Each structure stands twice: as C-alpha cells, then as structure tokens.
Tab-separated table of C-alpha atoms in Angstrom:
chain	number	residue	atom	x	y	z
A	1	MET	CA	-10.399	17.479	-5.976
A	2	ILE	CA	-8.511	15.279	-8.495
A	3	LYS	CA	-9.550	15.921	-12.089
A	4	ASN	CA	-7.607	13.101	-13.770
A	5	MET	CA	-4.494	10.949	-13.623
A	6	ARG	CA	-1.669	12.910	-15.284
A	7	HIS	CA	1.128	10.308	-15.406
A	8	ALA	CA	3.065	7.819	-13.310
A	9	GLY	CA	6.777	8.482	-12.762
A	10	LEU	CA	9.595	5.967	-12.348
A	11	VAL	CA	13.192	6.764	-11.418
A	12	VAL	CA	15.635	4.818	-13.595
A	13	ARG	CA	19.426	4.565	-13.715
A	14	ASP	CA	19.860	4.985	-17.480
A	15	LEU	CA	17.178	6.516	-19.705
A	16	ASP	CA	18.606	5.046	-22.893
A	17	ILE	CA	18.564	1.483	-21.540
A	18	SER	CA	15.046	1.974	-20.187
A	19	LEU	CA	13.869	3.440	-23.488
A	20	VAL	CA	14.908	0.278	-25.329
A	21	PHE	CA	12.752	-1.750	-22.919
A	22	TYR	CA	9.699	0.532	-22.857
A	23	GLN	CA	9.737	1.478	-26.560
A	24	GLU	CA	10.989	-1.613	-28.355
A	25	LEU	CA	9.538	-4.324	-26.117
A	26	LEU	CA	6.373	-2.678	-24.773
A	27	GLY	CA	5.578	-0.350	-27.681
A	28	LEU	CA	5.361	3.029	-25.910
A	29	SER	CA	6.355	6.115	-27.910
A	30	VAL	CA	8.266	9.226	-26.821
A	31	PHE	CA	5.902	12.120	-26.119
A	32	LYS	CA	8.457	14.588	-24.715
A	33	ARG	CA	12.038	14.538	-23.393
A	34	MET	CA	13.695	17.259	-21.314
A	35	LYS	CA	16.665	18.066	-19.039
A	36	GLU	CA	16.123	20.153	-15.913
A	37	LYS	CA	18.310	21.718	-13.236
A	38	GLY	CA	18.247	24.843	-11.129
A	39	HIS	CA	16.112	26.422	-8.430
A	40	TYR	CA	12.710	25.385	-9.827
A	41	ILE	CA	13.391	21.655	-10.062
A	42	GLU	CA	15.374	21.652	-6.788
A	43	ARG	CA	12.299	23.051	-5.023
A	44	VAL	CA	9.866	20.694	-6.740
A	45	VAL	CA	11.789	17.467	-5.953
A	46	GLY	CA	13.243	18.689	-2.646
A	47	ILE	CA	16.861	17.885	-3.575
A	48	THR	CA	19.507	20.617	-3.493
A	49	GLY	CA	21.598	20.557	-6.660
A	50	ALA	CA	19.139	18.304	-8.494
A	51	SER	CA	19.963	17.738	-12.140
A	52	LEU	CA	17.785	15.323	-14.050
A	53	GLU	CA	16.515	14.245	-17.430
A	54	TRP	CA	13.058	12.868	-18.025
A	55	VAL	CA	11.101	11.383	-20.866
A	56	LYS	CA	7.354	11.012	-21.040
A	57	LEU	CA	6.238	7.916	-22.925
A	58	GLN	CA	2.766	7.597	-24.387
A	59	ALA	CA	0.592	4.519	-24.784
A	60	ALA	CA	-1.859	4.105	-27.663
A	61	ASP	CA	-4.707	5.379	-25.444
A	62	GLY	CA	-2.823	8.606	-24.636
A	63	SER	CA	-1.842	7.672	-21.071
A	64	LEU	CA	1.655	8.722	-20.004
A	65	LEU	CA	4.545	7.116	-18.144
A	66	GLU	CA	7.446	9.333	-17.071
A	67	LEU	CA	10.967	7.928	-16.704
A	68	ILE	CA	13.387	10.112	-14.700
A	69	GLN	CA	17.167	9.818	-14.543
A	70	TYR	CA	18.819	11.858	-11.767
A	71	ASN	CA	22.278	12.917	-12.897
A	72	SER	CA	23.123	14.580	-9.574
A	73	THR	CA	22.570	11.540	-7.350
A	74	THR	CA	25.724	9.761	-6.250
A	75	ASP	CA	24.174	6.919	-4.257
A	76	THR	CA	22.436	5.144	-7.155
A	77	PRO	CA	22.889	1.399	-6.616
A	78	GLN	CA	24.951	-0.193	-9.351
A	79	LYS	CA	23.441	-3.661	-8.962
A	80	VAL	CA	19.833	-4.143	-10.003
A	81	LYS	CA	17.617	-5.783	-7.409
A	82	ASN	CA	14.152	-6.879	-8.470
A	83	ALA	CA	11.612	-5.133	-6.270
A	84	PRO	CA	9.524	-7.409	-4.042
A	85	SER	CA	5.786	-7.347	-4.706
A	86	ASP	CA	4.955	-6.412	-1.103
A	87	GLN	CA	7.205	-3.347	-0.731
A	88	LEU	CA	5.641	-0.216	0.718
A	89	GLY	CA	4.934	2.652	-1.634
A	90	CYS	CA	4.345	2.282	-5.329
A	91	SER	CA	4.466	-1.454	-5.886
A	92	HIS	CA	3.887	-1.652	-9.641
A	93	VAL	CA	2.568	-0.057	-12.813
A	94	ALA	CA	0.009	-2.014	-14.853
A	95	PHE	CA	-0.329	-2.074	-18.643
A	96	THR	CA	-2.928	-3.722	-20.854
A	97	VAL	CA	-1.131	-5.605	-23.627
A	98	LYS	CA	-1.857	-7.762	-26.656
A	99	ASN	CA	-0.616	-11.368	-26.784
A	100	LEU	CA	0.844	-11.768	-23.303
A	101	ASP	CA	2.218	-15.229	-24.110
A	102	LEU	CA	4.360	-13.833	-26.931
A	103	LEU	CA	5.469	-10.860	-24.806
A	104	HIS	CA	6.446	-13.244	-21.977
A	105	LYS	CA	8.583	-15.292	-24.381
A	106	THR	CA	10.214	-12.133	-25.770
A	107	LEU	CA	11.018	-10.790	-22.300
A	108	VAL	CA	12.481	-14.095	-21.098
A	109	ASP	CA	14.494	-14.489	-24.314
A	110	LYS	CA	15.952	-10.987	-23.753
A	111	GLY	CA	16.930	-11.901	-20.165
A	112	TYR	CA	14.234	-10.033	-18.233
A	113	ASN	CA	12.775	-11.544	-15.070
A	114	CYS	CA	9.126	-12.580	-14.991
A	115	ASN	CA	7.653	-13.910	-11.736
A	116	SER	CA	5.759	-16.569	-13.673
A	117	GLU	CA	4.305	-17.433	-17.034
A	118	PRO	CA	1.032	-15.605	-17.794
A	119	GLN	CA	-1.656	-16.718	-15.343
A	120	MET	CA	-5.371	-16.984	-16.119
A	121	SER	CA	-7.502	-15.027	-13.658
A	122	PRO	CA	-10.041	-17.084	-11.683
A	123	ASP	CA	-12.909	-15.504	-13.640
A	124	GLY	CA	-11.230	-16.267	-16.997
A	125	MET	CA	-11.448	-12.629	-18.119
A	126	VAL	CA	-7.717	-11.834	-18.245
A	127	LYS	CA	-4.210	-13.289	-18.277
A	128	VAL	CA	-1.826	-11.557	-15.860
A	129	MET	CA	1.914	-11.566	-15.273
A	130	TYR	CA	4.413	-9.561	-13.229
A	131	CYS	CA	7.792	-8.785	-14.800
A	132	HIS	CA	10.691	-6.489	-13.936
A	133	ASP	CA	12.112	-3.663	-16.063
A	134	PRO	CA	15.886	-3.030	-16.402
A	135	ASP	CA	15.913	-1.381	-12.937
A	136	GLY	CA	13.941	-4.118	-11.192
A	137	ILE	CA	10.692	-2.105	-11.144
A	138	ILE	CA	7.600	-4.314	-11.215
A	139	LEU	CA	5.253	-4.092	-14.183
A	140	GLU	CA	1.920	-5.884	-14.234
A	141	LEU	CA	1.055	-6.943	-17.765
A	142	VAL	CA	-2.583	-7.820	-18.446
A	143	GLU	CA	-4.191	-9.285	-21.554
A	144	GLU	CA	-7.960	-8.822	-21.699
A	145	LEU	CA	-9.626	-11.966	-23.097
A	146	GLN	CA	-13.222	-10.743	-23.396
C-alpha cells in the first residue's frame, strides 16, 4: 500500500527558533513554508479552530522534515522538557551527518542537550548520538564511517 515516505512532522513552539537550529546547525534548507486555517485544516488535524504555520525542510538527499507551529493552541507548555528515549509514539528522528564530533561540540557550545558524546557502534560502522532540539524533541545523529 505505501509507495514512499513523504515526510516526518514535528510540532514546535516557535518556527523561527526551530529554523535556526535545523538550518544553521544541521544544514537543512527551506523547501516550502505556509500558513493554514479554516475548514480543510480543521478536518485534517481534527482540531476545531486550528490555525497553524508549517515549514518543510529539505536534506541534501531530498528527504523532508516538516515543522508545525499551532497558533490556535493555548495549552502549549512554556518550559521545555527533554523527551525521554522510551516514550510511546514517535521517539526520535534520525539524520545522517558529517563530522559528528564537531557537531556535538557545536551543539554543546550553543547550550543544546546531548545524551552523551558520540558513541562508536559495536560493529565500528557508525558513530551515534542522541541530542534534543529547542523543544526537547530527540534527534538521532549518525556518522557513517565506512
């Protein structure tokens, strides 16, 4: 039934803050940005009165990540809590990166939380690290060594 993976979507509190992280630190580029409200989007997301803005970010290989900011939601937590790795539902999004050691240093220097320094996989094929974006969402960053 499924033909391909279209994109992964993440709900964020502030698109502009998230864009700094995903564009400047991770190197994704804006593919498309749009505001939506009205009957269509209310029906799609199942929220009466939904008003949102989204941006689709593109990686070098053409894959897409969608960031969504709901402007109609009043119960958005103000304090960021880093998501635990074992939460139910979508636990993380994984990206292949270049030079994970340098990216780790950059993220830590900018005040972002990383669960650890980059770890070598048991088979020695990759280095892997979990970090958290500005909203506490887990990202798995992987550097292929072979």
